[in-house]
Coordinates of C-alpha atoms in Angstrom, one line a residue:
M824 CA -91.1 51.1 -135.2
T825 CA -89.9 50.8 -131.9
F826 CA -86.9 49.3 -130.4
R827 CA -87.5 47.4 -127.3
A828 CA -85.0 45.6 -125.1
I829 CA -84.2 44.4 -121.6
T830 CA -80.6 44.6 -119.9
A831 CA -79.4 43.2 -116.8
T832 CA -76.2 42.3 -115.0
L833 CA -75.9 38.5 -114.4
T834 CA -73.3 37.6 -111.5
T835 CA -72.6 34.2 -110.7
R836 CA -73.2 33.0 -107.1
T837 CA -71.5 29.7 -107.7
A838 CA -68.9 28.2 -110.4
L839 CA -70.5 28.1 -113.6
H840 CA -69.8 25.4 -116.5
A841 CA -71.1 26.3 -119.9
G842 CA -69.2 23.5 -122.0
T843 CA -68.5 22.2 -125.3
G844 CA -68.3 18.6 -124.7
K845 CA -64.7 18.5 -126.0
D846 CA -61.8 17.4 -123.8
T847 CA -58.2 18.0 -123.8
D848 CA -55.1 16.8 -122.0
T849 CA -56.1 19.2 -119.2
T850 CA -59.9 18.4 -118.7
D851 CA -62.6 16.1 -119.8
D852 CA -65.0 19.2 -120.7
L853 CA -63.9 22.7 -122.0
L854 CA -65.7 26.0 -121.1
R855 CA -67.3 27.5 -124.4
R856 CA -65.4 30.1 -126.4
D857 CA -65.9 32.3 -129.1
A858 CA -63.8 32.6 -132.5
R859 CA -62.0 35.2 -130.6
G860 CA -61.1 32.8 -127.8
R861 CA -63.4 34.9 -125.3
L862 CA -65.5 33.0 -122.6
L863 CA -69.1 33.1 -123.0
I864 CA -72.5 31.8 -122.0
P865 CA -74.4 31.0 -125.3
G866 CA -77.6 32.9 -126.0
T867 CA -79.2 29.4 -126.5
A868 CA -78.3 28.4 -123.0
I869 CA -79.8 31.5 -121.6
A870 CA -82.9 31.3 -123.8
G871 CA -83.1 27.5 -122.9
A872 CA -83.2 28.2 -119.2
L873 CA -85.6 31.2 -119.4
R874 CA -87.9 29.2 -121.5
S875 CA -88.0 26.2 -119.2
I876 CA -89.3 28.6 -116.4
A877 CA -91.8 30.5 -118.7
T878 CA -93.3 27.2 -119.9
R879 CA -94.2 26.1 -116.3
L880 CA -95.5 29.4 -115.3
A881 CA -97.5 30.2 -118.3
P882 CA -100.6 28.0 -117.4
R883 CA -101.0 29.6 -114.1
F884 CA -101.2 33.2 -115.7
T885 CA -101.9 33.4 -119.3
D886 CA -102.7 30.3 -121.2
T887 CA -105.8 28.0 -121.1
E888 CA -103.8 25.4 -122.8
P889 CA -100.4 24.6 -121.6
C890 CA -97.3 24.2 -124.0
Q891 CA -96.9 20.9 -125.9
A892 CA -93.7 20.8 -124.1
L893 CA -95.6 19.7 -121.1
T894 CA -98.5 17.7 -122.6
G895 CA -96.7 15.9 -125.6
L896 CA -96.4 16.9 -129.2
T897 CA -99.1 16.7 -131.6
N898 CA -99.5 17.0 -135.3
R899 CA -100.3 20.7 -135.2
A900 CA -98.1 23.8 -134.3
C901 CA -98.2 24.9 -130.6
R902 CA -99.5 28.6 -130.4
C903 CA -99.0 29.1 -126.5
S904 CA -97.6 32.2 -125.3
V905 CA -94.1 30.7 -124.7
C906 CA -94.1 29.6 -128.1
R907 CA -94.9 32.8 -129.4
L908 CA -92.0 34.3 -127.6
F909 CA -89.3 31.8 -127.9
G910 CA -90.3 30.1 -131.1
D911 CA -92.7 27.3 -131.7
V912 CA -91.7 24.1 -129.9
N913 CA -93.5 21.9 -132.6
P914 CA -93.2 24.0 -136.1
Q915 CA -95.0 22.2 -139.0
E916 CA -93.6 22.9 -142.5
D917 CA -97.2 22.8 -144.1
N918 CA -98.6 24.9 -141.3
E919 CA -98.4 28.7 -141.6
T920 CA -99.5 29.2 -138.0
A921 CA -96.2 28.3 -136.4
T922 CA -93.8 31.4 -135.7
A923 CA -90.2 31.9 -135.0
A924 CA -88.8 33.3 -131.9
R925 CA -89.8 37.0 -131.1
L926 CA -87.3 37.2 -128.3
I927 CA -83.6 37.7 -129.4
V928 CA -81.0 36.5 -126.7
Y929 CA -77.5 37.7 -127.3
D930 CA -74.4 35.6 -126.2
A931 CA -73.0 36.9 -122.9
V932 CA -69.4 37.4 -123.5
L933 CA -66.5 38.2 -121.2
D934 CA -64.1 40.7 -122.6
A935 CA -61.4 40.0 -119.5
L936 CA -60.0 36.7 -119.1
P937 CA -60.8 35.4 -115.3
Q938 CA -59.0 32.8 -113.4
R939 CA -60.5 29.4 -114.3
S940 CA -60.3 26.0 -112.5
I941 CA -60.7 22.4 -112.8
R942 CA -63.5 20.6 -110.8
D943 CA -63.1 16.9 -110.1
G944 CA -66.0 14.4 -109.9
V945 CA -66.2 10.9 -108.8
G946 CA -69.0 8.4 -108.3
I947 CA -69.4 6.7 -104.7
D948 CA -69.8 3.0 -104.4
R949 CA -72.8 2.3 -102.6
V950 CA -71.4 -0.8 -100.9
T951 CA -67.9 0.3 -99.9
G952 CA -68.7 4.0 -99.5
A953 CA -65.4 4.7 -101.3
A954 CA -64.8 5.8 -104.9
A955 CA -66.5 3.5 -107.7
R956 CA -63.5 1.7 -108.9
R957 CA -65.1 -0.9 -111.2
E958 CA -67.3 1.8 -113.0
R959 CA -64.2 4.0 -113.4
L960 CA -66.4 7.3 -112.6
K961 CA -63.8 9.7 -112.3
F962 CA -64.1 13.1 -114.5
D963 CA -63.2 16.6 -114.4
Y964 CA -64.4 19.9 -116.1
E965 CA -63.4 23.5 -116.3
V966 CA -65.3 26.2 -114.6
L967 CA -65.8 29.6 -114.0
P968 CA -65.4 31.2 -110.6
A969 CA -68.2 32.6 -108.5
G970 CA -68.5 36.3 -108.7
T971 CA -67.9 36.4 -112.6
T972 CA -70.3 39.3 -114.0
F973 CA -72.0 39.0 -117.4
K974 CA -74.3 41.6 -119.4
L975 CA -77.6 40.4 -120.2
R976 CA -79.0 41.7 -123.4
L977 CA -82.6 40.5 -124.6
E978 CA -84.4 42.3 -127.7
I979 CA -88.2 42.2 -128.4
D980 CA -89.0 41.7 -132.1
P981 CA -91.6 44.3 -133.2
R982 CA -93.8 41.4 -134.7
L983 CA -94.4 39.9 -131.4
E984 CA -98.2 39.1 -131.0
H985 CA -100.2 40.0 -128.0
P986 CA -97.2 41.7 -126.4
E987 CA -98.9 42.8 -123.4
Q988 CA -99.7 39.3 -122.2
T989 CA -96.4 37.6 -123.5
L990 CA -94.3 40.3 -121.9
L991 CA -96.1 39.8 -118.7
L992 CA -95.1 36.2 -118.7
L993 CA -91.3 37.1 -119.6
A994 CA -91.2 39.3 -116.6
A995 CA -92.7 36.7 -114.3
A996 CA -89.7 34.3 -115.6
L997 CA -87.2 37.0 -115.1
A998 CA -88.5 37.7 -111.6
E999 CA -87.5 34.1 -110.7
W1000 CA -84.0 34.9 -111.9
E1001 CA -84.0 38.3 -109.7
Q1002 CA -84.9 36.3 -106.6
G1003 CA -81.9 34.3 -107.0
R1004 CA -83.9 30.9 -108.1
G1005 CA -82.2 30.7 -111.6
A1006 CA -79.4 28.6 -112.9
I1007 CA -77.6 28.3 -116.2
G1008 CA -75.1 25.8 -118.0
G1009 CA -74.3 22.3 -117.0
R1010 CA -74.4 20.3 -113.6
V1011 CA -76.9 22.8 -112.0
G1012 CA -78.5 20.0 -110.0
R1013 CA -74.9 19.5 -108.3
G1014 CA -74.2 23.2 -107.4
L1015 CA -72.9 24.9 -110.4
G1016 CA -74.5 27.8 -112.6
A1017 CA -76.5 29.6 -109.9
F1018 CA -76.4 33.5 -110.3
N1019 CA -77.9 36.9 -109.2
L1020 CA -79.8 39.1 -111.5
D1021 CA -79.4 42.9 -110.9
N1022 CA -80.1 46.1 -112.5
V1023 CA -83.0 44.9 -114.7
Q1024 CA -84.0 47.7 -117.1
W1025 CA -86.6 48.2 -119.8
L1026 CA -85.4 50.0 -122.9
E1027 CA -87.7 51.7 -125.4
Y1028 CA -86.5 53.8 -128.2
D1029 CA -88.8 55.4 -130.9
L1030 CA -87.4 54.8 -134.5
H1031 CA -90.4 56.6 -136.3
H1032 CA -88.2 59.8 -135.9
I1033 CA -85.6 60.2 -138.9
D1034 CA -83.1 61.5 -136.4
N1035 CA -83.5 58.8 -134.0
L1036 CA -83.3 56.2 -137.0
L1037 CA -80.2 57.6 -138.2
V1038 CA -78.4 57.5 -135.0
F1039 CA -79.7 53.9 -134.6
L1040 CA -78.2 52.8 -137.8
R1041 CA -74.9 54.7 -137.1
D1042 CA -74.2 53.5 -133.5
G1043 CA -76.4 50.4 -133.1
P1044 CA -78.6 49.3 -130.3
P1045 CA -78.7 51.9 -127.2
W1046 CA -77.4 49.1 -124.8
H1047 CA -75.8 51.5 -122.5
A1048 CA -78.7 53.9 -122.2
Q1049 CA -80.5 54.5 -118.9
G1050 CA -83.7 52.3 -118.9
D1051 CA -86.9 52.0 -116.9
C1052 CA -85.7 50.2 -113.6
S1053 CA -89.3 49.9 -112.3
W1054 CA -90.5 47.9 -115.2
L1055 CA -90.1 44.5 -113.7
A1056 CA -91.7 45.3 -110.3
G1057 CA -94.8 46.6 -112.4
Q1058 CA -95.3 43.5 -114.5
V1059 CA -94.8 41.2 -111.6
Q1060 CA -97.6 43.1 -109.8
K1061 CA -99.8 42.8 -112.5
A1062 CA -99.0 38.9 -113.0
R1063 CA -99.8 38.4 -109.1
Q1064 CA -103.2 39.6 -109.8
Q1065 CA -103.9 37.0 -112.7
V1066 CA -103.3 33.7 -110.8
K1067 CA -105.2 30.9 -111.8
P1068 CA -105.8 27.8 -109.6
W1069 CA -103.5 24.7 -110.3
N1070 CA -104.9 22.3 -113.0
H1071 CA -104.1 18.7 -111.2
R1072 CA -103.9 17.2 -114.5
L1073 CA -100.6 18.9 -115.2
R1074 CA -98.0 17.9 -112.6
L1075 CA -94.9 19.8 -114.3
I1076 CA -96.4 23.3 -114.0
A1077 CA -95.2 25.7 -111.4
R1078 CA -96.9 25.4 -108.1
S1079 CA -94.3 25.8 -105.2
W1080 CA -90.9 25.7 -103.8
V1081 CA -88.9 25.3 -100.8
Q1082 CA -85.7 26.6 -100.0
A1083 CA -83.4 25.5 -97.0
E1084 CA -80.3 27.6 -96.1
F1085 CA -78.1 26.6 -93.1
T1086 CA -74.6 27.0 -92.2
L1087 CA -72.5 23.5 -92.3
A1088 CA -70.3 23.5 -89.6
A1089 CA -67.6 20.8 -89.3
T1090 CA -66.5 19.7 -85.9
G1091 CA -63.0 18.6 -86.8
P1092 CA -60.8 18.1 -89.8
F1093 CA -62.7 18.7 -93.2
L1094 CA -61.2 18.0 -96.7
T1095 CA -63.0 17.8 -100.2
V1096 CA -60.0 17.0 -102.3
D1097 CA -58.8 19.1 -105.4
L1098 CA -56.2 17.2 -107.4
V1099 CA -55.2 20.4 -109.3
Q1100 CA -54.7 22.2 -106.1
A1101 CA -52.7 19.3 -104.5
G1102 CA -50.4 19.2 -107.4
R1103 CA -49.7 23.1 -106.9
S1104 CA -49.1 22.8 -103.4
G1105 CA -47.0 19.8 -103.2
F1106 CA -49.3 17.8 -101.0
D1107 CA -51.1 14.6 -101.8
H1108 CA -54.4 15.9 -100.9
A1109 CA -55.5 19.5 -100.6
P1110 CA -58.8 21.3 -100.3
T1111 CA -61.0 22.6 -103.1
L1112 CA -60.5 26.3 -103.5
E1113 CA -62.4 28.9 -105.5
A1114 CA -61.1 32.4 -106.6
Y1115 CA -62.5 35.6 -105.5
E1116 CA -61.4 39.2 -105.5
K1117 CA -58.9 38.7 -102.4
G1118 CA -57.3 35.6 -103.7
A1119 CA -58.8 32.0 -103.1
R1120 CA -60.9 30.5 -100.3
P1121 CA -62.4 27.1 -99.6
V1122 CA -65.8 26.0 -101.0
L1123 CA -67.9 22.9 -100.5
P1124 CA -68.9 21.6 -104.1
G1125 CA -72.5 21.0 -104.3
S1126 CA -71.8 17.8 -105.7
S1127 CA -70.2 16.5 -102.7
L1128 CA -73.1 17.6 -100.5
R1129 CA -75.6 16.4 -102.9
G1130 CA -73.7 13.0 -103.2
V1131 CA -73.8 12.3 -99.6
M1132 CA -77.4 13.3 -99.2
R1133 CA -78.4 10.9 -101.9
S1134 CA -76.4 8.0 -100.6
H1135 CA -77.8 8.3 -97.1
A1136 CA -81.2 8.8 -98.5
E1137 CA -80.9 5.6 -100.3
R1138 CA -79.8 3.9 -97.2
I1139 CA -82.7 5.1 -95.2
A1140 CA -85.1 4.0 -98.0
R1141 CA -83.4 0.5 -98.2
T1142 CA -83.5 0.2 -94.6
L1143 CA -87.3 0.6 -94.3
A1144 CA -87.7 -1.8 -97.4
T1145 CA -85.7 -4.3 -95.6
L1146 CA -87.6 -4.2 -92.4
N1147 CA -90.7 -4.5 -94.4
A1148 CA -89.4 -7.4 -96.2
W1149 CA -88.5 -9.0 -92.9
N1150 CA -91.8 -8.5 -91.5
A1151 CA -93.7 -9.8 -94.6
G1152 CA -91.5 -12.9 -95.8
K1153 CA -91.7 -16.1 -94.3
D1154 CA -88.2 -17.3 -94.9
A1155 CA -85.1 -15.6 -96.7
A1156 CA -86.1 -16.5 -100.1
D1157 CA -89.5 -14.9 -99.6
R1158 CA -87.9 -11.8 -98.0
K1159 CA -85.8 -11.6 -100.8
T1160 CA -88.7 -11.4 -103.2
H1161 CA -90.6 -8.8 -101.1
F1162 CA -87.5 -6.7 -101.0
L1163 CA -86.4 -6.7 -104.7
M1164 CA -90.1 -6.3 -105.6
G1165 CA -90.5 -3.2 -103.4
C1166 CA -87.1 -1.7 -103.1
P1167 CA -87.4 2.3 -103.3
A1168 CA -83.8 3.2 -104.0
C1169 CA -81.9 1.3 -106.8
N1170 CA -78.0 1.6 -107.2
P1171 CA -77.5 4.2 -109.7
L1172 CA -73.9 3.2 -110.5
T1173 CA -74.7 -0.4 -111.7
S1174 CA -74.9 -1.0 -115.5
K1175 CA -76.0 -4.7 -115.5
M1176 CA -79.6 -6.0 -114.8
T1177 CA -77.8 -8.9 -112.9
D1178 CA -76.2 -6.5 -110.5
P1179 CA -77.7 -6.2 -106.7
V1180 CA -80.4 -3.8 -106.7
A1181 CA -79.8 -2.7 -110.4
S1182 CA -80.0 0.7 -111.6
C1183 CA -83.4 2.0 -113.2
N1184 CA -81.5 3.1 -116.3
S1185 CA -79.9 -0.6 -116.7
W1186 CA -83.6 -1.7 -116.9
L1187 CA -85.1 1.1 -119.1
K1188 CA -82.2 0.4 -121.4
S1189 CA -83.3 -3.0 -122.1
L1190 CA -86.6 -1.9 -123.2
S1191 CA -87.5 -2.0 -127.0
R1192 CA -86.8 0.9 -129.1
A1193 CA -90.4 1.7 -129.4
E1194 CA -91.0 1.6 -125.6
R1195 CA -87.9 3.8 -125.0
E1196 CA -89.1 6.5 -127.5
N1197 CA -92.6 6.4 -125.8
L1198 CA -90.9 7.1 -122.5
E1199 CA -88.6 9.8 -123.9
R1200 CA -91.8 11.5 -125.5
W1201 CA -94.0 11.2 -122.3
G1202 CA -91.6 10.8 -119.5
A1203 CA -90.4 8.0 -117.6
E1204 CA -90.9 8.9 -114.0
D1205 CA -93.5 6.4 -113.2
K1206 CA -90.8 3.8 -114.1
L1207 CA -88.2 5.0 -111.7
C1208 CA -87.5 4.2 -108.1
L1209 CA -88.1 6.7 -105.4
A1210 CA -84.5 7.9 -105.4
C1211 CA -84.3 8.5 -109.1
R1212 CA -87.4 10.8 -108.9
L1213 CA -86.1 12.9 -106.3
F1214 CA -82.3 13.1 -107.1
G1215 CA -82.5 12.5 -111.0
S1216 CA -81.6 9.8 -113.4
P1217 CA -80.4 9.8 -117.2
W1218 CA -84.0 9.6 -118.0
N1219 CA -85.6 12.2 -115.5
G1220 CA -83.9 15.8 -114.5
S1221 CA -84.0 16.3 -110.8
R1222 CA -86.0 19.2 -109.3
L1223 CA -83.6 19.3 -106.5
R1224 CA -80.6 21.8 -106.5
V1225 CA -77.6 21.8 -104.0
E1226 CA -75.4 25.0 -104.7
D1227 CA -71.8 25.2 -104.1
A1228 CA -71.5 26.1 -100.3
P1229 CA -69.1 29.0 -100.0
F1230 CA -66.9 29.5 -96.9
V1231 CA -68.1 31.5 -94.0
G1232 CA -65.7 33.7 -92.0
D1233 CA -62.7 35.8 -92.6
R1234 CA -59.9 33.4 -91.4
V1235 CA -59.2 29.9 -92.8
E1236 CA -57.5 27.5 -90.4
T1237 CA -55.5 24.6 -91.8
K1238 CA -53.4 21.7 -90.5
V1239 CA -51.0 19.5 -92.3
L1240 CA -51.6 15.6 -91.4
D1241 CA -49.3 12.8 -92.2
F1242 CA -50.4 9.3 -92.8
L1243 CA -48.9 6.0 -93.0
A1244 CA -50.3 2.4 -93.9
I1245 CA -49.2 -0.2 -91.5
D1246 CA -47.9 -3.6 -92.9
R1247 CA -50.2 -6.2 -91.8
F1248 CA -47.2 -8.8 -91.2
T1249 CA -44.4 -6.8 -89.8
G1250 CA -46.6 -4.1 -87.9
G1251 CA -44.3 -1.4 -89.0
G1252 CA -44.7 1.1 -91.8
R1253 CA -45.3 -0.1 -95.3
D1254 CA -42.8 1.0 -98.0
T1255 CA -44.2 3.7 -100.3
A1256 CA -47.5 4.0 -98.3
K1257 CA -46.8 7.5 -96.7
F1258 CA -48.8 10.4 -97.8
D1259 CA -49.9 13.7 -96.3
A1260 CA -52.9 16.0 -96.6
V1261 CA -53.8 19.8 -96.0
V1262 CA -57.1 19.9 -94.3
L1263 CA -59.3 22.5 -93.2
W1264 CA -60.0 22.7 -89.4
K1265 CA -63.6 23.1 -88.2
P1266 CA -64.6 25.3 -91.2
K1267 CA -68.1 26.6 -91.8
F1268 CA -69.9 26.7 -95.1
R1269 CA -73.5 28.5 -95.8
A1270 CA -75.3 25.8 -97.9
R1271 CA -78.5 26.4 -99.6
I1272 CA -80.7 23.6 -101.1
L1273 CA -84.0 24.3 -103.4
L1274 CA -86.7 21.9 -104.4
E1275 CA -89.3 22.9 -107.2
N1276 CA -92.6 21.4 -106.8
P1277 CA -92.1 19.5 -103.6
E1278 CA -94.2 16.6 -102.7
P1279 CA -94.9 15.6 -99.2
W1280 CA -93.0 12.4 -99.3
E1281 CA -89.9 14.1 -100.7
L1282 CA -90.0 16.8 -97.8
G1283 CA -90.3 13.9 -95.4
W1284 CA -87.3 11.9 -96.9
L1285 CA -85.2 15.2 -96.8
A1286 CA -86.0 16.0 -93.5
L1287 CA -84.7 12.6 -92.4
V1288 CA -81.4 13.0 -94.3
L1289 CA -80.9 16.7 -92.8
R1290 CA -81.5 15.5 -89.3
D1291 CA -79.0 12.8 -89.6
L1292 CA -76.4 15.2 -91.1
H1293 CA -77.1 17.3 -88.0
D1294 CA -76.7 14.3 -85.7
G1295 CA -73.2 13.5 -87.1
L1296 CA -74.5 10.3 -88.8
I1297 CA -73.5 11.5 -92.3
T1298 CA -69.8 12.4 -93.0
V1299 CA -69.1 14.9 -96.1
G1300 CA -65.9 14.7 -98.1
F1301 CA -62.6 12.9 -97.7
G1302 CA -61.6 10.3 -94.7
A1303 CA -64.7 9.4 -93.3
A1304 CA -62.9 6.3 -91.6
K1305 CA -60.2 8.6 -90.2
G1306 CA -62.8 11.0 -88.3
F1307 CA -62.9 13.6 -91.0
G1308 CA -66.3 15.3 -92.2
Q1309 CA -68.2 15.1 -89.0
C1310 CA -70.6 18.2 -89.3
T1311 CA -73.6 19.9 -87.5
I1312 CA -76.1 22.3 -88.9
E1313 CA -76.4 25.9 -87.5
D1314 CA -78.8 28.9 -88.3
P1315 CA -81.2 26.9 -90.4
R1316 CA -83.9 28.9 -92.5
L1317 CA -86.8 27.3 -94.1
T1318 CA -88.9 29.2 -96.7
F1319 CA -91.8 27.9 -98.8
G1320 CA -92.9 29.7 -101.8
V1321 CA -96.5 29.2 -103.3
I1322 CA -98.3 30.7 -106.1
D1323 CA -101.7 30.0 -104.6
G1324 CA -102.5 28.8 -100.7
N1325 CA -103.8 25.5 -102.1
D1326 CA -100.2 25.0 -103.8
F1327 CA -98.5 24.5 -100.4
P1328 CA -97.5 20.7 -99.9
F1329 CA -99.8 19.7 -97.2
P1330 CA -99.6 15.8 -96.1
T1331 CA -102.4 13.9 -96.9
P1332 CA -105.0 12.6 -95.8
E1333 CA -105.2 15.5 -93.4
D1334 CA -106.5 15.0 -89.8
Q1335 CA -107.8 17.9 -87.7
Q1336 CA -104.8 18.7 -86.2
T1337 CA -103.0 19.2 -89.6
I1338 CA -105.8 21.2 -91.0
T1339 CA -105.6 23.5 -88.1
A1340 CA -101.7 24.0 -88.6
R1341 CA -102.3 24.4 -92.3
K1342 CA -104.7 27.2 -91.7
R1343 CA -102.4 28.9 -89.4
L1344 CA -99.5 28.7 -91.4
I1345 CA -101.1 30.0 -94.6
K1346 CA -102.3 33.4 -92.7
T1347 CA -98.7 33.9 -91.9
G1348 CA -97.7 33.8 -95.6
Q1349 CA -97.4 37.7 -96.1
G1350 CA -94.0 37.9 -97.9
E1351 CA -93.6 38.1 -101.6
S1352 CA -90.9 36.5 -103.8
G1353 CA -91.4 37.2 -107.6
V1354 CA -94.9 35.9 -108.4
Y1355 CA -94.8 33.5 -105.2
R1356 CA -96.2 34.0 -101.7
T1357 CA -93.6 33.0 -99.3
I1358 CA -94.2 31.1 -95.8
S1359 CA -91.1 31.1 -93.6
Y1360 CA -90.2 28.8 -90.6
D1361 CA -90.8 30.7 -87.4
Q1362 CA -89.8 29.6 -84.1
K1363 CA -93.3 31.0 -82.5
A1364 CA -95.1 28.6 -84.9
Q1365 CA -92.6 25.6 -84.1
A1366 CA -95.5 23.4 -82.9
D1367 CA -97.5 23.7 -86.3
W1368 CA -94.3 23.1 -88.4
R1369 CA -93.8 20.0 -86.3
V1370 CA -97.3 18.5 -87.1
L1371 CA -96.6 19.1 -90.7
A1372 CA -93.1 17.5 -90.5
E1373 CA -94.4 14.6 -89.0
G1374 CA -97.1 14.3 -91.7
W1375 CA -94.3 14.5 -94.4
V1376 CA -92.3 11.8 -92.8
K1377 CA -95.3 9.5 -92.4
A1378 CA -96.2 10.3 -96.1
F1379 CA -92.8 9.1 -97.2
N1380 CA -93.0 5.9 -94.7
N1381 CA -96.4 5.1 -96.4
L1382 CA -95.1 5.4 -99.8
V1383 CA -92.2 3.2 -99.1
N1384 CA -94.3 0.5 -97.7
D1385 CA -96.7 0.9 -100.9
H1386 CA -93.8 1.3 -103.2
R1387 CA -93.6 -1.5 -106.2
H1388 CA -90.8 -1.3 -108.7
P1389 CA -92.1 -1.6 -112.2
F1390 CA -88.9 -3.8 -113.2
G1391 CA -88.9 -5.7 -109.6
N1392 CA -87.7 -9.2 -110.4
E1393 CA -87.2 -11.9 -107.5
S1394 CA -84.7 -13.8 -109.9
V1395 CA -82.2 -11.0 -109.8
R1396 CA -79.3 -11.1 -107.2
D1397 CA -79.5 -9.3 -104.0
S1398 CA -76.5 -8.4 -101.6
Y1399 CA -78.4 -9.0 -98.3
F1400 CA -80.9 -11.6 -98.9
D1401 CA -79.2 -13.4 -101.6
Q1402 CA -76.1 -14.9 -100.2
I1403 CA -74.3 -18.1 -100.6
D1404 CA -74.2 -20.7 -97.7
D1405 CA -78.1 -20.6 -97.1
Y1406 CA -78.6 -16.8 -96.8
W1407 CA -76.2 -16.7 -94.1
L1408 CA -76.0 -12.7 -93.8
S1409 CA -79.6 -12.1 -93.3
D1410 CA -79.7 -14.6 -90.5
L1411 CA -76.4 -13.0 -88.9
Y1412 CA -77.5 -9.5 -89.1
P1413 CA -81.4 -9.8 -89.0
A1414 CA -83.4 -6.8 -89.6
R1415 CA -85.4 -7.3 -86.6
V1416 CA -84.2 -9.0 -83.6
S1417 CA -86.5 -11.1 -81.5

């Protein structure tokens, strides 16, 4: 028998939340601890994140049939390579072909107690742009700081079937983590849980000799032994040579990704409020800080950037839908019908179907139990608006991740500002309406956005949002009405990763100009990142990239024009076309001025 294992160092790049779901007087969601009170990442969380990547990668390298997790459970056990490694996703008690997990994933435990912090979250009302007071969407949770280091330990069961091919898949999944595209824990789409995986080693210890076996039984597994550091690179190189074309019947398998990195530079005062820091400092408002080796530094939470991106993306989509309805309708009532039947972005904070632009979740919850179970089994993406497809909903996880953005620079400049509300009757200061704030002055943050399996219309939509962010049409953080949060984008970098050249998200239908640009860009894709080929934005090929960007935006416009929400209903209220007094608002503020 041979002991085989993999060790690595896992270092968080952003704050991490592996929660328990239990609340205290301090926070709504505590970090997970073991019986001795040590903080940890459960092995189940590590295995689940790793299995998710392996499930999407497997059909591109090893299996002729994908895992039932992608195609739907049947009445038989799944025997794919992922299930052979992580345990059968559909075990059958009367079927002897199902197997238990052959990969043992240990808890990653912290012996030292790092500094923890409390993160605040709040939902933004889509109409007022302020905190959603009616829905009471204020919450907080405990997080570990960026820079926390864990020891990753994976053990291979000797009974693993087809080890050569199965370990190739495991290496391909670990390579994604090594390249910085992994995330563990909760709220990963909102910036938490990103990490770097370093020092990956393959351990192999022969237990056939009696002396080795006695040492193993006495001292335990040799986790601290020096292993083979070249194992992962060798396995990934073999995986690249076994790439298979994408089966278009399967939308969920790995095809491509796009990563945008840029410096978000504030042009004036900037503040994302941290209530805990405010309480410690004695000010009414104070910026969000994260701990690191030299103390604490500002950080832009991914939830803050993602929130304003979604809100503005919804605004763009509804504006286009309003314009389409105005052009297609004969009167206000007809325009209202066209808008509600084709609105591409719901209001995710609403809980009632009678609310204006009711959320997809409120409609889906109104379905029968059998219909909901069917959607839970096969997916609800076709029943969602475009915003919920891209940014996520309770029925569909998002493929878009917006990481926490660390502060750039060595010197943090702050200002203390005082505010006073004015009494509308006297014109003087209003009693008890004095407050102050510590704000950052012209800070810079390095942001990273990752989208898996991007569609052309998604790229076009995000391009419009980032363009408006650069132009100052979107404010980030607290105090938009006070002139806070104006930003611009500096030093942008755009990288695409594709398993095969045909996986690149080219706009369709392609004209001759797009085809020419596509061929030239594919030839430039000589970089490698894990099992993916990379294509990076180059200033020299700006004309070709512009052709693609225009095609992506056109794809988004076409989809908005053709979109029909499955639950669109003209009898539902609308906050623009459906006003009292004979639809005065749409007449006073027409979508198109003659």
